Coordinates of C-alpha atoms and ligand atoms in Angstrom, one line a residue:
M1183 CA 0.3 0.0 0.2
Q1184 CA 2.8 2.2 0.8
I1185 CA 4.6 1.4 -2.3
K1186 CA 2.0 1.8 -4.1
R1187 CA 0.9 5.6 -3.0
L1188 CA 4.8 6.2 -3.3
A1189 CA 4.7 5.3 -7.2
F1190 CA 0.9 7.8 -7.9
A1191 CA 2.9 10.7 -6.4
S1192 CA 5.5 10.4 -7.9
V1193 CA 3.8 10.3 -11.6
I1194 CA 1.9 12.9 -9.9
V1195 CA 5.6 15.4 -9.6
A1196 CA 6.3 13.9 -13.1
I1197 CA 3.4 15.4 -14.7
V1198 CA 3.7 18.2 -12.7
C1199 CA 7.2 19.1 -13.8
A1200 CA 7.0 18.0 -17.4
T1201 CA 3.9 20.9 -17.3
M1202 CA 5.8 23.3 -16.5
L1203 CA 8.7 22.9 -18.6
A1204 CA 6.2 22.7 -21.7
Y1205 CA 5.1 26.2 -20.3
F1206 CA 8.6 27.4 -20.2
L1207 CA 9.5 25.9 -23.9
A1208 CA 6.7 27.3 -25.5
A1209 CA 6.6 30.8 -23.3
P1210 CA 8.7 32.7 -26.6
A1211 CA 5.9 31.3 -28.9
L1212 CA 3.2 32.7 -26.9
A1213 CA 4.5 36.5 -27.8
E1214 CA 2.1 39.2 -28.2
E1215 CA 1.2 39.9 -32.0
V1216 CA -0.7 42.7 -32.1
K1217 CA -3.0 43.4 -35.4
A1218 CA -4.0 46.7 -36.6
G1219 CA -5.7 47.4 -39.8
D1220 CA -3.7 45.0 -42.0
L1221 CA -0.3 45.2 -40.0
V1222 CA 0.8 43.0 -37.8
I1223 CA 3.4 43.4 -35.3
T1224 CA 5.2 40.4 -33.8
Q1225 CA 8.3 40.6 -31.1
A1226 CA 8.5 43.8 -29.5
W1227 CA 11.6 44.0 -27.5
S1228 CA 13.9 45.9 -25.9
R1229 CA 16.9 45.9 -23.6
A1230 CA 17.3 46.4 -19.7
T1231 CA 19.0 49.6 -19.4
P1232 CA 22.1 49.4 -17.4
G1233 CA 22.5 52.1 -14.1
G1234 CA 22.2 56.0 -15.4
A1235 CA 21.2 55.2 -19.1
K1236 CA 18.7 57.5 -20.4
V1237 CA 17.8 56.4 -23.9
A1238 CA 16.8 52.8 -25.1
G1239 CA 16.1 51.2 -28.3
G1240 CA 12.5 49.5 -29.6
Y1241 CA 12.8 46.4 -31.7
L1242 CA 9.6 44.9 -33.3
T1243 CA 8.8 43.1 -36.7
I1244 CA 6.2 45.3 -38.9
Q1245 CA 4.2 42.9 -41.4
N1246 CA 2.1 44.9 -43.7
K1247 CA -0.9 42.9 -45.1
G1248 CA -2.7 45.0 -47.1
S1249 CA -2.4 46.8 -50.4
A1250 CA -1.3 50.1 -49.5
A1251 CA 1.5 51.8 -47.9
D1252 CA 1.9 52.7 -44.4
R1253 CA 4.4 54.5 -42.3
L1254 CA 5.3 54.4 -38.6
I1255 CA 5.6 58.2 -37.7
G1256 CA 6.5 58.2 -34.2
G1257 CA 4.7 56.8 -31.2
S1258 CA 4.8 57.5 -27.3
A1259 CA 5.3 56.4 -24.0
D1260 CA 4.8 56.6 -20.4
V1261 CA 8.1 55.9 -19.9
A1262 CA 10.0 57.9 -21.9
D1263 CA 10.0 61.7 -22.7
K1264 CA 9.5 61.2 -26.3
V1265 CA 9.3 58.1 -28.7
Q1266 CA 11.1 58.7 -32.4
V1267 CA 11.9 56.5 -34.9
H1268 CA 15.3 56.3 -35.9
E1269 CA 17.4 54.7 -38.5
M1270 CA 21.3 53.4 -37.8
A1271 CA 23.7 53.5 -40.7
T1272 CA 27.3 53.6 -41.1
T1273 CA 29.2 56.1 -42.5
N1274 CA 33.1 56.1 -43.2
G1275 CA 32.9 53.3 -40.8
V1276 CA 31.2 55.0 -38.0
M1277 CA 28.1 54.1 -36.6
T1278 CA 25.8 57.0 -36.5
M1279 CA 22.1 57.5 -35.8
R1280 CA 19.2 60.4 -37.4
P1281 CA 15.4 60.7 -36.6
L1282 CA 13.5 60.1 -39.7
D1283 CA 11.9 62.7 -40.2
K1284 CA 9.5 61.2 -42.4
G1285 CA 9.0 58.6 -40.6
L1286 CA 9.0 54.6 -42.2
S1287 CA 7.8 53.5 -44.7
I1288 CA 5.9 50.1 -44.4
E1289 CA 5.5 49.0 -48.4
P1290 CA 2.4 46.3 -48.7
G1291 CA 3.1 43.1 -48.8
K1292 CA 6.5 43.8 -46.8
T1293 CA 7.9 43.1 -43.6
V1294 CA 9.7 45.7 -42.0
K1295 CA 12.2 44.8 -39.3
L1296 CA 13.3 47.1 -36.3
A1297 CA 16.7 45.9 -34.8
P1298 CA 19.9 46.6 -33.4
G1299 CA 22.3 47.7 -36.2
G1300 CA 19.0 49.3 -38.0
Y1301 CA 15.5 50.9 -37.4
H1302 CA 14.9 51.2 -34.3
L1303 CA 12.8 53.1 -31.6
M1304 CA 14.6 55.4 -29.6
L1305 CA 13.1 55.6 -26.0
L1306 CA 14.9 59.3 -25.0
D1307 CA 14.6 60.7 -21.6
L1308 CA 13.7 57.9 -19.8
K1309 CA 11.7 58.0 -16.4
S1310 CA 13.1 54.7 -14.8
P1311 CA 15.0 52.1 -16.0
L1312 CA 13.8 49.6 -17.8
K1313 CA 14.4 45.7 -15.8
Q1314 CA 15.1 42.4 -17.5
G1315 CA 11.2 41.0 -17.7
D1316 CA 9.3 44.4 -17.7
K1317 CA 6.8 44.6 -20.6
V1318 CA 7.0 48.6 -21.2
P1319 CA 3.7 49.8 -22.4
V1320 CA 5.0 51.7 -25.8
T1321 CA 1.5 53.4 -28.5
L1322 CA 3.2 54.0 -31.8
E1323 CA 1.7 56.0 -34.6
F1324 CA 0.8 55.1 -38.2
E1325 CA 0.1 57.2 -41.3
R1326 CA -2.8 54.7 -42.2
A1327 CA -3.3 52.7 -39.2
G1328 CA -3.5 55.4 -36.5
K1329 CA -2.3 54.7 -33.3
V1330 CA -1.4 50.8 -31.9
K1331 CA -0.5 49.3 -28.5
L1332 CA 1.9 47.4 -27.6
S1333 CA 3.9 45.9 -24.8
L1334 CA 8.2 45.9 -25.5
D1335 CA 8.7 42.8 -23.9
V1336 CA 12.5 43.7 -21.8
Q1337 CA 15.4 41.7 -22.1
G1338 CA 18.8 41.1 -20.7
V1339 CA 21.6 44.1 -21.6
G1340 CA 23.3 42.1 -24.1
A1341 CA 20.3 40.4 -25.6
K1342 CA 20.9 40.6 -29.4
G1343 CA 16.9 39.6 -29.9
P1344 CA 13.7 38.7 -28.5
A1345 CA 13.0 35.7 -26.6
G1346 CA 13.8 32.8 -28.3
A1347 CA 15.1 34.0 -31.2
G1348 CA 18.5 33.3 -32.1
D1349 CA 21.9 35.3 -32.7
T1350 CA 21.3 37.9 -35.2
G1351 CA 25.0 38.7 -36.1
V1352 CA 23.7 42.2 -35.6
P1353 CA 26.6 44.7 -34.1
K1354 CA 27.9 45.2 -31.2
D1355 CA 25.7 46.8 -28.4
M1356 CA 24.3 50.1 -28.9
K1357 CA 25.6 51.9 -25.8
K1358 CA 29.0 51.6 -26.8
M1359 CA 28.6 53.7 -30.4
P1360 CA 28.3 57.3 -30.4
G1361 CA 25.9 59.4 -31.8
H1362 CA 23.3 59.2 -29.3
S1363 CA 25.0 62.1 -27.3
G1364 CA 25.3 64.5 -30.1
M1365 CA 22.0 63.7 -31.6
K1366 CA 19.3 66.6 -31.8
M1367 CA 16.4 65.9 -29.9
Ligands
CU2322 CU1 18.5 55.6 -32.1

């Protein structure tokens, strides 16, 4: 009787463990997908900000399933004073970034990725640091789709991509690059 009960208990433990493991393995796949008109936005993420940093990048993937171009023109967030759409490029071997004054075009049938080393959202004048595991609410503004609310999943300081994604082969940490300090705001 004792032995039987013990065996039953260990089966329960095994089931609970398997369920938890399945949950953790599945977690990245459950990343938020936001639909706004013809746009589908996925993999919105950011990085934890090291002590005192006042800026953070925001990264996401925007797919335009419609037949007309749209344009990401800006955004806002409670955590930051301003949210801008930036472009990063290498000019004469130096990484620089600049705000896209006319926004970022999302052509019909295309997918545009905002990722480290390229287009990104810039959260300026952070009111509080971003911590790993946080979900930071951001409102994006599109020319056609209008305002779209989503949240950035905050990854570790050195993260190169959203949870569950592999190394994307992009340049090193943005914090080591010049540009933000001399940027006009
Ligand atoms: Cu920037």
